[in-house]
Tab-separated table of C-alpha atoms and ligand atoms in Angstrom:
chain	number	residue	atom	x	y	z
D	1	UNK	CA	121.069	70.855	161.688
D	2	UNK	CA	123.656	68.457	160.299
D	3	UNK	CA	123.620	65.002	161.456
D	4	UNK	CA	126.871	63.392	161.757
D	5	UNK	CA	127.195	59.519	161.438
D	6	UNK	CA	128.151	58.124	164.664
D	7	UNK	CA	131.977	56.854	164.632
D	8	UNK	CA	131.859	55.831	168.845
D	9	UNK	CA	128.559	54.512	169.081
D	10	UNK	CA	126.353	57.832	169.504
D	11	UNK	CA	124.985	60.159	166.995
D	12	UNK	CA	126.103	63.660	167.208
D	13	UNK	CA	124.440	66.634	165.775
D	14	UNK	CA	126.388	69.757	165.202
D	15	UNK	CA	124.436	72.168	166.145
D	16	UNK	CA	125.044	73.769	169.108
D	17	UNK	CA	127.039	76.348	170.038
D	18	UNK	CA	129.916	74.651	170.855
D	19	UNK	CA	131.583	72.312	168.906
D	20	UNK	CA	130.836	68.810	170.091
D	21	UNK	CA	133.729	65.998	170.024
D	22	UNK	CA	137.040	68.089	168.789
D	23	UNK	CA	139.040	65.025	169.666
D	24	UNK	CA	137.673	63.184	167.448
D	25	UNK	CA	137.956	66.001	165.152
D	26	UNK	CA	141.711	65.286	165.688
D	27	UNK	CA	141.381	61.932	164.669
D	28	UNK	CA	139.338	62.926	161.604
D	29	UNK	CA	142.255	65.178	160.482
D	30	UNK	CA	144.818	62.530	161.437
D	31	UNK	CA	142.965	60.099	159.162
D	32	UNK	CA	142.984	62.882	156.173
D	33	UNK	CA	146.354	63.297	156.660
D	34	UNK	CA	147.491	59.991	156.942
D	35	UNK	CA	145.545	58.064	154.084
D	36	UNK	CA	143.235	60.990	152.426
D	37	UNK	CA	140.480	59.152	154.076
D	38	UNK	CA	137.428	60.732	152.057
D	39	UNK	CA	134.957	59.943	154.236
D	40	UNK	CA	136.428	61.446	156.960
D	41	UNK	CA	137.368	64.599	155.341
D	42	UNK	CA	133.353	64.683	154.758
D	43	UNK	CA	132.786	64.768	158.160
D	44	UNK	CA	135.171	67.554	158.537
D	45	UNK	CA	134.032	69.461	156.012
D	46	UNK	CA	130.540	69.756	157.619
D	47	UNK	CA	131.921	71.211	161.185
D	48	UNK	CA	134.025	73.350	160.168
D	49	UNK	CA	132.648	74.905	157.080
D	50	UNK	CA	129.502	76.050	158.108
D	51	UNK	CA	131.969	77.670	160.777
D	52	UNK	CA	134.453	79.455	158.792
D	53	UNK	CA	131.606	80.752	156.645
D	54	UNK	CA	130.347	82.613	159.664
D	55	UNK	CA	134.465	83.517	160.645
D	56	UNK	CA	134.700	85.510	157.114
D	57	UNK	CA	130.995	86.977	157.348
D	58	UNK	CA	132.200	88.292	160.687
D	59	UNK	CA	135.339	89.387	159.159
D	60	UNK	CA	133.454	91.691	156.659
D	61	UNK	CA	132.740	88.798	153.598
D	62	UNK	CA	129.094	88.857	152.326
D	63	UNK	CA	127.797	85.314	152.031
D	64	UNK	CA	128.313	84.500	148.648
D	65	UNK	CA	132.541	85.509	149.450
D	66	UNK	CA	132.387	83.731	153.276
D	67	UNK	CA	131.034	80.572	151.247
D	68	UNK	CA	133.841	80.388	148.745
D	69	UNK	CA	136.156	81.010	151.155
D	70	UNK	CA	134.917	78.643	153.214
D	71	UNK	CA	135.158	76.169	150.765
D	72	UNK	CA	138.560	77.320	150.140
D	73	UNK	CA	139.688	76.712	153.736
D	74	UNK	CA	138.706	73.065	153.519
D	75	UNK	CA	140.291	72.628	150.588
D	76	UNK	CA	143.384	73.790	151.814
D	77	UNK	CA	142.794	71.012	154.861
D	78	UNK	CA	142.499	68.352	152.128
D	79	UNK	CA	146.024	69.695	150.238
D	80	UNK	CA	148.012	70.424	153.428
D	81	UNK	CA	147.140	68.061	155.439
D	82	UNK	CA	150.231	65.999	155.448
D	83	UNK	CA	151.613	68.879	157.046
D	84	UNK	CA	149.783	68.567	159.822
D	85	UNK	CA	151.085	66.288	162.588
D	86	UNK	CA	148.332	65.557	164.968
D	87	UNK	CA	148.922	63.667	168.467
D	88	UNK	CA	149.398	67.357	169.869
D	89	UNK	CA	147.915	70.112	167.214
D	90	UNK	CA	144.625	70.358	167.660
D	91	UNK	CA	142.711	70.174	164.586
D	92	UNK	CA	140.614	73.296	165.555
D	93	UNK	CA	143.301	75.517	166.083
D	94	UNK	CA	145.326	74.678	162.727
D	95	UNK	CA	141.672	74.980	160.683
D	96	UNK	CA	141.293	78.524	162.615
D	97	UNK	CA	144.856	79.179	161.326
D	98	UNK	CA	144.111	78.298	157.760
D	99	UNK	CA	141.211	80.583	158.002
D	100	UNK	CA	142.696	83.425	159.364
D	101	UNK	CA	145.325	83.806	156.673
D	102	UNK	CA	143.064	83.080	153.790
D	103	UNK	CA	141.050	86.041	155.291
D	104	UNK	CA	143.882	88.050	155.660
D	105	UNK	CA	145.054	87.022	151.433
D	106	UNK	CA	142.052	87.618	150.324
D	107	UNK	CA	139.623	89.827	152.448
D	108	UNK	CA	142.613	92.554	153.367
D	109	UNK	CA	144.524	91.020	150.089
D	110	UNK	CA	147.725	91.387	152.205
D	111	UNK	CA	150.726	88.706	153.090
D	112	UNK	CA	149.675	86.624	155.794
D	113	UNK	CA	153.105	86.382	157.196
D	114	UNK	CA	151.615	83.881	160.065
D	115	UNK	CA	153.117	80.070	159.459
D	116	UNK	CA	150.568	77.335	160.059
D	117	UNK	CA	151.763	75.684	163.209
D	118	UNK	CA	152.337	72.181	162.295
D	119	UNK	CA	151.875	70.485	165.857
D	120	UNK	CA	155.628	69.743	166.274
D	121	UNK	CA	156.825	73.127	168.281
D	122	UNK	CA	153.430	72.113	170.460
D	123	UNK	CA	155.024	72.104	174.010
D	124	UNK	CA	152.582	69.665	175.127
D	125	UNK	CA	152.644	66.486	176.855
D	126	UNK	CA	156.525	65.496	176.963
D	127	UNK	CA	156.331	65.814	180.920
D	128	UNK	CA	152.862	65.027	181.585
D	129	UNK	CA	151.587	61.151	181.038
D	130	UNK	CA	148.965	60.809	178.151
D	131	UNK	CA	146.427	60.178	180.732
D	132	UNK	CA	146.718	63.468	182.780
D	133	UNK	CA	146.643	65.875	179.658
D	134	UNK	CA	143.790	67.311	178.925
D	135	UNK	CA	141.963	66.565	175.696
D	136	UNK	CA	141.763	68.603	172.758
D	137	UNK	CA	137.449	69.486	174.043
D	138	UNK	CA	138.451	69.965	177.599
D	139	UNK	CA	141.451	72.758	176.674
D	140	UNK	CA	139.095	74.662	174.638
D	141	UNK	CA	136.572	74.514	177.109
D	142	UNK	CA	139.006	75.847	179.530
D	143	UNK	CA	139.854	78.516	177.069
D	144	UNK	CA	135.960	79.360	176.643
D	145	UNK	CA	135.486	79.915	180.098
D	146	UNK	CA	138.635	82.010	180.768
D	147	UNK	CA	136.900	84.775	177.967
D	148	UNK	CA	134.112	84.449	179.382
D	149	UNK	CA	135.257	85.734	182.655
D	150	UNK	CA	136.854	88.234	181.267
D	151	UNK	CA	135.485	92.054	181.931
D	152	UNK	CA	133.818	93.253	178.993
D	153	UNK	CA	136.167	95.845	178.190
D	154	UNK	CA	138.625	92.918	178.046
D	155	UNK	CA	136.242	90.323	175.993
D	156	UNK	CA	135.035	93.288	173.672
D	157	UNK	CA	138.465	94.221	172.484
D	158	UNK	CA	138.937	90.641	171.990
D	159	UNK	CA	136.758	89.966	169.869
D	160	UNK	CA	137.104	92.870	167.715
D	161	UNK	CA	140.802	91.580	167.522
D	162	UNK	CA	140.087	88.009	166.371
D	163	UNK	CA	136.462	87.965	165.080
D	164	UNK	CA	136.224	91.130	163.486
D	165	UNK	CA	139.675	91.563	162.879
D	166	UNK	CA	140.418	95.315	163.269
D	167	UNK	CA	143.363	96.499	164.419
D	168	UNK	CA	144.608	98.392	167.417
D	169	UNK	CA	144.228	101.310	165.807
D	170	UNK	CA	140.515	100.545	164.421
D	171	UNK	CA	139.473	99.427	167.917
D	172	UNK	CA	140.699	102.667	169.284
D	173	UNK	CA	138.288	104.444	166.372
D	174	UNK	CA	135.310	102.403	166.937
D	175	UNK	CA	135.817	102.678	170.818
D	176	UNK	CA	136.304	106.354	170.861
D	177	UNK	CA	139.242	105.128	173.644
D	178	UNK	CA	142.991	105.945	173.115
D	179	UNK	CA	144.949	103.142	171.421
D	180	UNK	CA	147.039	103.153	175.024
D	181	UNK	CA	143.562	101.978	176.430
D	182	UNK	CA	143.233	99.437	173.749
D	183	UNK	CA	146.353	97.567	174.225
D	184	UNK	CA	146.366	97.658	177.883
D	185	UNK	CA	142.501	95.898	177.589
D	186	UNK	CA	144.306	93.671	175.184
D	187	UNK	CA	147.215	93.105	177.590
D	188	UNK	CA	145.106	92.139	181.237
D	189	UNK	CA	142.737	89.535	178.593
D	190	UNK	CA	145.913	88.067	177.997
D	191	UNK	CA	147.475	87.420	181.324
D	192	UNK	CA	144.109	86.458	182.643
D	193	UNK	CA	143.548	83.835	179.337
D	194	UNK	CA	146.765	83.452	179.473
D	195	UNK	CA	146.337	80.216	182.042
D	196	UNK	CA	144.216	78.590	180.062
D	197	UNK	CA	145.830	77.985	176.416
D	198	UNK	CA	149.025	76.285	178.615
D	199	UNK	CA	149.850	73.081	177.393
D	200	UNK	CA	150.884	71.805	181.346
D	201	UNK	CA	147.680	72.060	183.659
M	1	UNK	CA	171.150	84.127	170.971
M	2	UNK	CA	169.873	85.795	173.752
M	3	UNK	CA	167.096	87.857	173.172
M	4	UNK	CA	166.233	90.282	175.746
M	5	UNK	CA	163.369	92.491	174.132
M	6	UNK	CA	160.265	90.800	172.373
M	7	UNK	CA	156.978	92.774	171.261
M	8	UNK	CA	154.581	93.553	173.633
M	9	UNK	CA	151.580	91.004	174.455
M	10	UNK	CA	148.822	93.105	172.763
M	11	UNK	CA	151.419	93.199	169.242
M	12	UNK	CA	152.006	89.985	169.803
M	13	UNK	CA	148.269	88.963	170.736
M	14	UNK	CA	147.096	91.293	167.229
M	15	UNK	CA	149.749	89.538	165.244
M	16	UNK	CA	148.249	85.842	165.998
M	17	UNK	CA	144.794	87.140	165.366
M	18	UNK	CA	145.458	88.130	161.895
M	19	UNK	CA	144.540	91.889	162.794
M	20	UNK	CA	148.051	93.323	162.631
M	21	UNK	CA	148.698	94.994	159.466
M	22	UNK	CA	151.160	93.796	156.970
M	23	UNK	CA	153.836	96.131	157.461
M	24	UNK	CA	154.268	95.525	161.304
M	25	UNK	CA	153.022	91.414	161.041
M	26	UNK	CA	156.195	91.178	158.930
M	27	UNK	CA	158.182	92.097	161.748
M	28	UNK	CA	157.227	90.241	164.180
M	29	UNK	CA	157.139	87.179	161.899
M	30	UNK	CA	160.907	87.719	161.598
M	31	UNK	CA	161.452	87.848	165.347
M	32	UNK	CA	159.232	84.841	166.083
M	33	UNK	CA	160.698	82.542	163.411
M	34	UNK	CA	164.217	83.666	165.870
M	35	UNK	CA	162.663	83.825	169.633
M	36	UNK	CA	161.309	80.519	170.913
M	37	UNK	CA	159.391	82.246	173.471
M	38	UNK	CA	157.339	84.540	171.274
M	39	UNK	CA	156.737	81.325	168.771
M	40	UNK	CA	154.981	79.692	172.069
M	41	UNK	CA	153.110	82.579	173.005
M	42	UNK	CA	152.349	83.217	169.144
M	43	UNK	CA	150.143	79.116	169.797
M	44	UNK	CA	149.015	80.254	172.656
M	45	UNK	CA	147.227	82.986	171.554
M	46	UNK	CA	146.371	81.466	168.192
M	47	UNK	CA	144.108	78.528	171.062
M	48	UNK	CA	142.694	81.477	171.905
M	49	UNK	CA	141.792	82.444	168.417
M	50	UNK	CA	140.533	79.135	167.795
M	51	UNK	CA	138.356	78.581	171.076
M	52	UNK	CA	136.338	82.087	169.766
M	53	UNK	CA	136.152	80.578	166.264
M	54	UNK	CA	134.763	77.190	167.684
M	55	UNK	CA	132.071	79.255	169.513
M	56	UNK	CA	130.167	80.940	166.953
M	57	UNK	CA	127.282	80.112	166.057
M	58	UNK	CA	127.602	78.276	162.350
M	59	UNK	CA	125.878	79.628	158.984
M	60	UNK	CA	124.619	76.599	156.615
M	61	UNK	CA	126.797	76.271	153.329
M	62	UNK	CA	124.259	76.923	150.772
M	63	UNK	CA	125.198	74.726	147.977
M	64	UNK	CA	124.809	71.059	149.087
M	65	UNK	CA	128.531	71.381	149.383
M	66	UNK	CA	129.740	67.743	148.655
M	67	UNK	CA	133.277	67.796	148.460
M	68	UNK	CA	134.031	64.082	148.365
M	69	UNK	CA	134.094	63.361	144.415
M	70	UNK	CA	136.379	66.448	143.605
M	71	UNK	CA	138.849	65.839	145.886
M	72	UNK	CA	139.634	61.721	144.709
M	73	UNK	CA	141.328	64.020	141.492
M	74	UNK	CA	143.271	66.327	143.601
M	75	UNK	CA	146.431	65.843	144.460
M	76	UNK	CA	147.847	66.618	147.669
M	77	UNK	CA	150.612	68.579	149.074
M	78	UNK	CA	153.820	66.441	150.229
M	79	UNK	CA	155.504	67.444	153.671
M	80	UNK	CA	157.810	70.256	152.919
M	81	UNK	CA	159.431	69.568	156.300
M	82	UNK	CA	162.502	70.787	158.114
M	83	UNK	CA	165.233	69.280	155.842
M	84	UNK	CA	164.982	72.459	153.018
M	85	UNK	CA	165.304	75.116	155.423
M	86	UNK	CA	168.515	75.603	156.059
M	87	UNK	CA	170.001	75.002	153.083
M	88	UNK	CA	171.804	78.228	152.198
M	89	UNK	CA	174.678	78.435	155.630
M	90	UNK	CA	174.871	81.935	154.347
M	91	UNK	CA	171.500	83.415	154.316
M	92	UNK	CA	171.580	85.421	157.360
M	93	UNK	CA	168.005	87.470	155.687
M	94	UNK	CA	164.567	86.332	158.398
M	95	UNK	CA	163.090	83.016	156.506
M	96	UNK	CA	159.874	85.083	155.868
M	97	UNK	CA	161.721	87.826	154.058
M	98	UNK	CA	163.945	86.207	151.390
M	99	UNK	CA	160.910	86.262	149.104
M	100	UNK	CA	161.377	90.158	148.685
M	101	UNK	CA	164.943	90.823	150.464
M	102	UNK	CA	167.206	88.132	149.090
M	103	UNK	CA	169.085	85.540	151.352
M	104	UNK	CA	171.752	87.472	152.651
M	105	UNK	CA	171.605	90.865	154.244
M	106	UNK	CA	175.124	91.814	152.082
M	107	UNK	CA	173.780	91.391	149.349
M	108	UNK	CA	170.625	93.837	149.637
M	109	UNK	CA	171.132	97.085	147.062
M	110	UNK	CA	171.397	99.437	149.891
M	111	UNK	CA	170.835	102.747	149.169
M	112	UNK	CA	172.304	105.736	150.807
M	113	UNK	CA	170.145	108.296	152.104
M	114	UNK	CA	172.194	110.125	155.010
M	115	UNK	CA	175.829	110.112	156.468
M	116	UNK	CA	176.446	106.822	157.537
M	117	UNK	CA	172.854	105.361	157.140
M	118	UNK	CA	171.409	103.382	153.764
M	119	UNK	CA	168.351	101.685	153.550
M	120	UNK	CA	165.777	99.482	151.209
M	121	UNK	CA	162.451	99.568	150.868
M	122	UNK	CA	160.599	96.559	150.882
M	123	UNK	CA	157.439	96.082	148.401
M	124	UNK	CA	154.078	95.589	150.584
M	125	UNK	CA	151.312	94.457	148.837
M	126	UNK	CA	149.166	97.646	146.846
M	127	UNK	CA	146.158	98.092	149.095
M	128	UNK	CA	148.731	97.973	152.657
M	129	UNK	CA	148.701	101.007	154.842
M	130	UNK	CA	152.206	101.500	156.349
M	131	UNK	CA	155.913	100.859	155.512
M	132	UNK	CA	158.483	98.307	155.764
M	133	UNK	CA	162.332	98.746	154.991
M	134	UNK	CA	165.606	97.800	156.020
M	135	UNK	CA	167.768	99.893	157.697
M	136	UNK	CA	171.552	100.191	157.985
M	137	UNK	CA	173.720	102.496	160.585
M	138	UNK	CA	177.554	102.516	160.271
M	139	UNK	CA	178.969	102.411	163.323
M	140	UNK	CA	178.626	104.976	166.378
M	141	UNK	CA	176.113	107.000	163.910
M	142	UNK	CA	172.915	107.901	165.917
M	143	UNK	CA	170.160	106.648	164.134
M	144	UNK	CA	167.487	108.317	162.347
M	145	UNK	CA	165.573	111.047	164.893
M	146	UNK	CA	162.070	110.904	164.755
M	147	UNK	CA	158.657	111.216	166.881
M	148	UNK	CA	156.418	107.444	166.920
M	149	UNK	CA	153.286	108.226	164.886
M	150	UNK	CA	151.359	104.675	164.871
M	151	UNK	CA	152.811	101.976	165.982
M	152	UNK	CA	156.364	101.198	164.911
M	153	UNK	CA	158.889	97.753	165.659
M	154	UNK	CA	162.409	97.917	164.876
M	155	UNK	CA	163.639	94.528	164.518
M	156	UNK	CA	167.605	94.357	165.030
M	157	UNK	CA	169.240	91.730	162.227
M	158	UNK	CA	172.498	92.107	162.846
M	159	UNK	CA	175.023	94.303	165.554
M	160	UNK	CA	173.540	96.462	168.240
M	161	UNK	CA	172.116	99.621	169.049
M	162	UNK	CA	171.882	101.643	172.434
M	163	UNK	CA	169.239	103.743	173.398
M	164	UNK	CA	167.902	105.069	176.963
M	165	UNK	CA	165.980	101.775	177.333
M	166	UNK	CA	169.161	99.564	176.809
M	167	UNK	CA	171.339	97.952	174.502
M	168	UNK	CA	169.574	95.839	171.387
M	169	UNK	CA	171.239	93.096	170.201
M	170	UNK	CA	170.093	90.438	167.119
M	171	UNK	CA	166.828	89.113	167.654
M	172	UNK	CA	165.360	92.006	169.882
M	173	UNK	CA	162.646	94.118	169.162
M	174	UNK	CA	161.955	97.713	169.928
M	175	UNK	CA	158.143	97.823	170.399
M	176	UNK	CA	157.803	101.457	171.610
M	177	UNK	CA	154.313	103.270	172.692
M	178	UNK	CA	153.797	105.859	170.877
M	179	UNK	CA	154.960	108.412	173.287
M	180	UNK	CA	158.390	107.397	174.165
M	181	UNK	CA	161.488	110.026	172.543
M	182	UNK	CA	164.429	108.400	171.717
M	183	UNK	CA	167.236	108.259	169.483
M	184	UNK	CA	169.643	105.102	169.465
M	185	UNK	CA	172.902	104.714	168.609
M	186	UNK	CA	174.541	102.179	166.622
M	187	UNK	CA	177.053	99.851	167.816
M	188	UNK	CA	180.398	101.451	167.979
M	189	UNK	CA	182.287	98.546	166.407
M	190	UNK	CA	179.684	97.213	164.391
M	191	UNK	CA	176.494	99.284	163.268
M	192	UNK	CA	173.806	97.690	162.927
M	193	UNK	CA	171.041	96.320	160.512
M	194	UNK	CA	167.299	96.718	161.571
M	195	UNK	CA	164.172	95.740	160.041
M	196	UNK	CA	161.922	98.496	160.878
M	197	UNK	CA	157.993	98.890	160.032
M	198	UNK	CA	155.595	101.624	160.894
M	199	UNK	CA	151.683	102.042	160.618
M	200	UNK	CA	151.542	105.052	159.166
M	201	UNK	CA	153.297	106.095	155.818
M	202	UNK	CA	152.975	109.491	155.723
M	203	UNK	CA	155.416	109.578	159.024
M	204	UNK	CA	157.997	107.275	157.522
M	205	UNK	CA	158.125	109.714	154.593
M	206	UNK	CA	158.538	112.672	157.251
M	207	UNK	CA	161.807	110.734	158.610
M	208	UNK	CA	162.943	109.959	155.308
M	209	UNK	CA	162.730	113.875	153.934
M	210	UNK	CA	164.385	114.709	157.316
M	211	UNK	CA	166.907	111.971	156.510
M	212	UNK	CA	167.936	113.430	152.793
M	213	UNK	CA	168.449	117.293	154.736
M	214	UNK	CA	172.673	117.380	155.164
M	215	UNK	CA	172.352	115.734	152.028
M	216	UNK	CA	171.006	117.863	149.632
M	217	UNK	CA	170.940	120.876	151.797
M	218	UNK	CA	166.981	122.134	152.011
J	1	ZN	ZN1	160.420	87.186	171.549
């Protein structure tokens, strides 16, 4: 369990399954990006490593390679994050992306041809008042329940698309199920999820 | 730009998840970087990506992994932001390709490989399964027949093709299930140019031998 100072008044330990306080993981990033705030790249660094080592283990890394690239990932947070522009990106989402092409670099060793959002094509917010949107925690619990709703046809091929990373054509393999069947799964998750990851609630 | 055809929401969906295979990714990369609406979509799904990621369950670093004193030496990356991007008026090549295409789609060594069709091969990385290449059609020539093997996107770049499903202009893409038959057109004024990627080589190389036949006359 990792015990993260306090930076509103009450501890928080990262250990659960969900990730506690992801706005304030926005702020943390903002703060990195802004004046390479050290201490609050620390804090990063211990959510979302331990995380991203368990991405690339679930991607097909052993530990030793999920580790490195872990570290790797946060180190490309520190470097790039002047590229990140915060009040609308969530910090978990451009981390995930960072991730995810790393993986695909250097587990597939392949081009990730996927651009790091940068928060500024973010739709959110220009019609909604700061004060009605949701926060950054609230959207991704939304998100979280949506896939859990889903049928687990649906949430299977999911997860074999994001968190194992296989292909429509490897899901089709390891389902014995045509590939028609896999991207029609693929296809309902969507416009059932589909709700939930809009910026305007 | 109007763009009437955009990959299908399970491409699009294995695209943002990092699953989609080189070849085809680089495709769709192209179109998004062009179509607003599949850029969107592209964040939407990538949430989704990220509320999975934020749910499992973490693994300890094993090294006391203190990053702080390393990083006071590093320097950091500057904001590349939008003002370099559009610096060449004439590069008419997707962003994502001018790496490995060049700028400008007249200036790509075409090669001819049929009556009124020349193409170029673009390098994928050594361990990629698949194929990627540019395509050109003079105009009114049909293009190349073949069955879908995989999946395959055909991206059009420039001018128009027809085919039973309609007529595809710049920024569309054909994202076909692998059963449909068809066998578009080009443009009658204009040809066209298409960025086209498969999943499977060996197919590619079946269209390509069928390609060289009035050619060299097997
Ligand atoms: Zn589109």
């Amino acid at each position: 369990m990792v015990q993260l100072a306090s930076y509103s008044g009450v501890p928080v330990s990262v250990c659960a399954h969900t990730m506690t306080r992801s706005a304030s993981m926005n702020e943390l990033l903002q703060r990195v990006a802004s004046g390479g705030d050290a201490e609050a790249y620390r804090k990063l660094f211990q959510s979302y490593a331990p995380r991203v080592k368990s991405y690339m283990i679930r991607q097909g890394a052993d530990a030793g390679t999920a580790e490195e690239l872990a570290q790797e990932t946060l180190l490309t947070v520190w470097r790039k994050a002047a590229l990140y522009s915060g009040e609308k990106g969530s910090a978990t989402t451009w981390i995930f992306t960072i991730a995810r092409n790393l993986r695909i670099d250097r587990l597939r060793r392949e081009v990730p041809w996927q651009e790091l959002p940068d928060g500024h094509d973010e739709e959110a917010s220009t019609d909604v008042p700061p004060d009605e949107q949701l926060s950054d925690k609230e959207r991704s619990a939304r998100v979280q329940a949506a896939l859990a709703e889903l049928p687990p046809d649906q949430h299977e091929v999911v997860v074999l698309s994001y968190i194992e990373g296989l292909s429509h054509s490897e899901i089709a393999e390891k389902l014995g199920v045509p590939l028609g069947t896999v991207k029609s799964r693929m296809r309902l998750a969507y416009q059932k999820v589909r709700e939930s990851v809009e910026d305007l609630a | 730009m109007t763009i009437k055809f955009h990959p299908d929401s399970a491409t699009l969906m294995s695209f943002a998840s990092g699953s989609l295979g080189e070849a085809l990714s680089a495709v769709v990369a192209a179109h998004v970087e062009m179509c607003p609406r599949c850029a969107a979509e592209a964040r939407r799904m990538e949430r989704i990506g990220a509320a999975m990621f934020e749910q499992l369950a973490p693994t300890p670093m094993s090294s006391a992994a203190e990053p702080t004193a390393a990083l006071q030496t590093m320097t950091k990356e500057r904001p590349a932001r939008a003002a370099n991007r559009d610096e060449d008026t004439d590069a008419d090549m997707p962003r994502t390709l001018r790496k490995i295409a060049g700028p400008e789609l007249d200036r790509v060594p075409w090669r001819r490989i049929g009556i009124g069709v020349w193409h170029y091969p673009l390098p994928l990385s050594p361990g990629a399964k698949g194929d990627l290449r540019l395509l050109k059609v003079a105009p009114g020539q049909a293009m190349p027949e073949h069955g879908h093997g995989g999946a395959e996107l055909t991206l059009l770049l420039r001018g128009s093709y027809r085919d039973e499903i309609g007529t595809f202009q710049t920024g569309d893409l054909a994202d076909l299930d692998d059963d449909v038959e068809h066998r578009p057109v080009a443009d009658l004024q204009d040809g066209c140019i298409c960025l086209i990627a498969s999943e499977e080589k060996a197919k590619f190389r079946g269209l390509m031998a069928r390609l060289f036949q009035p050619l060299t006359g097997f």
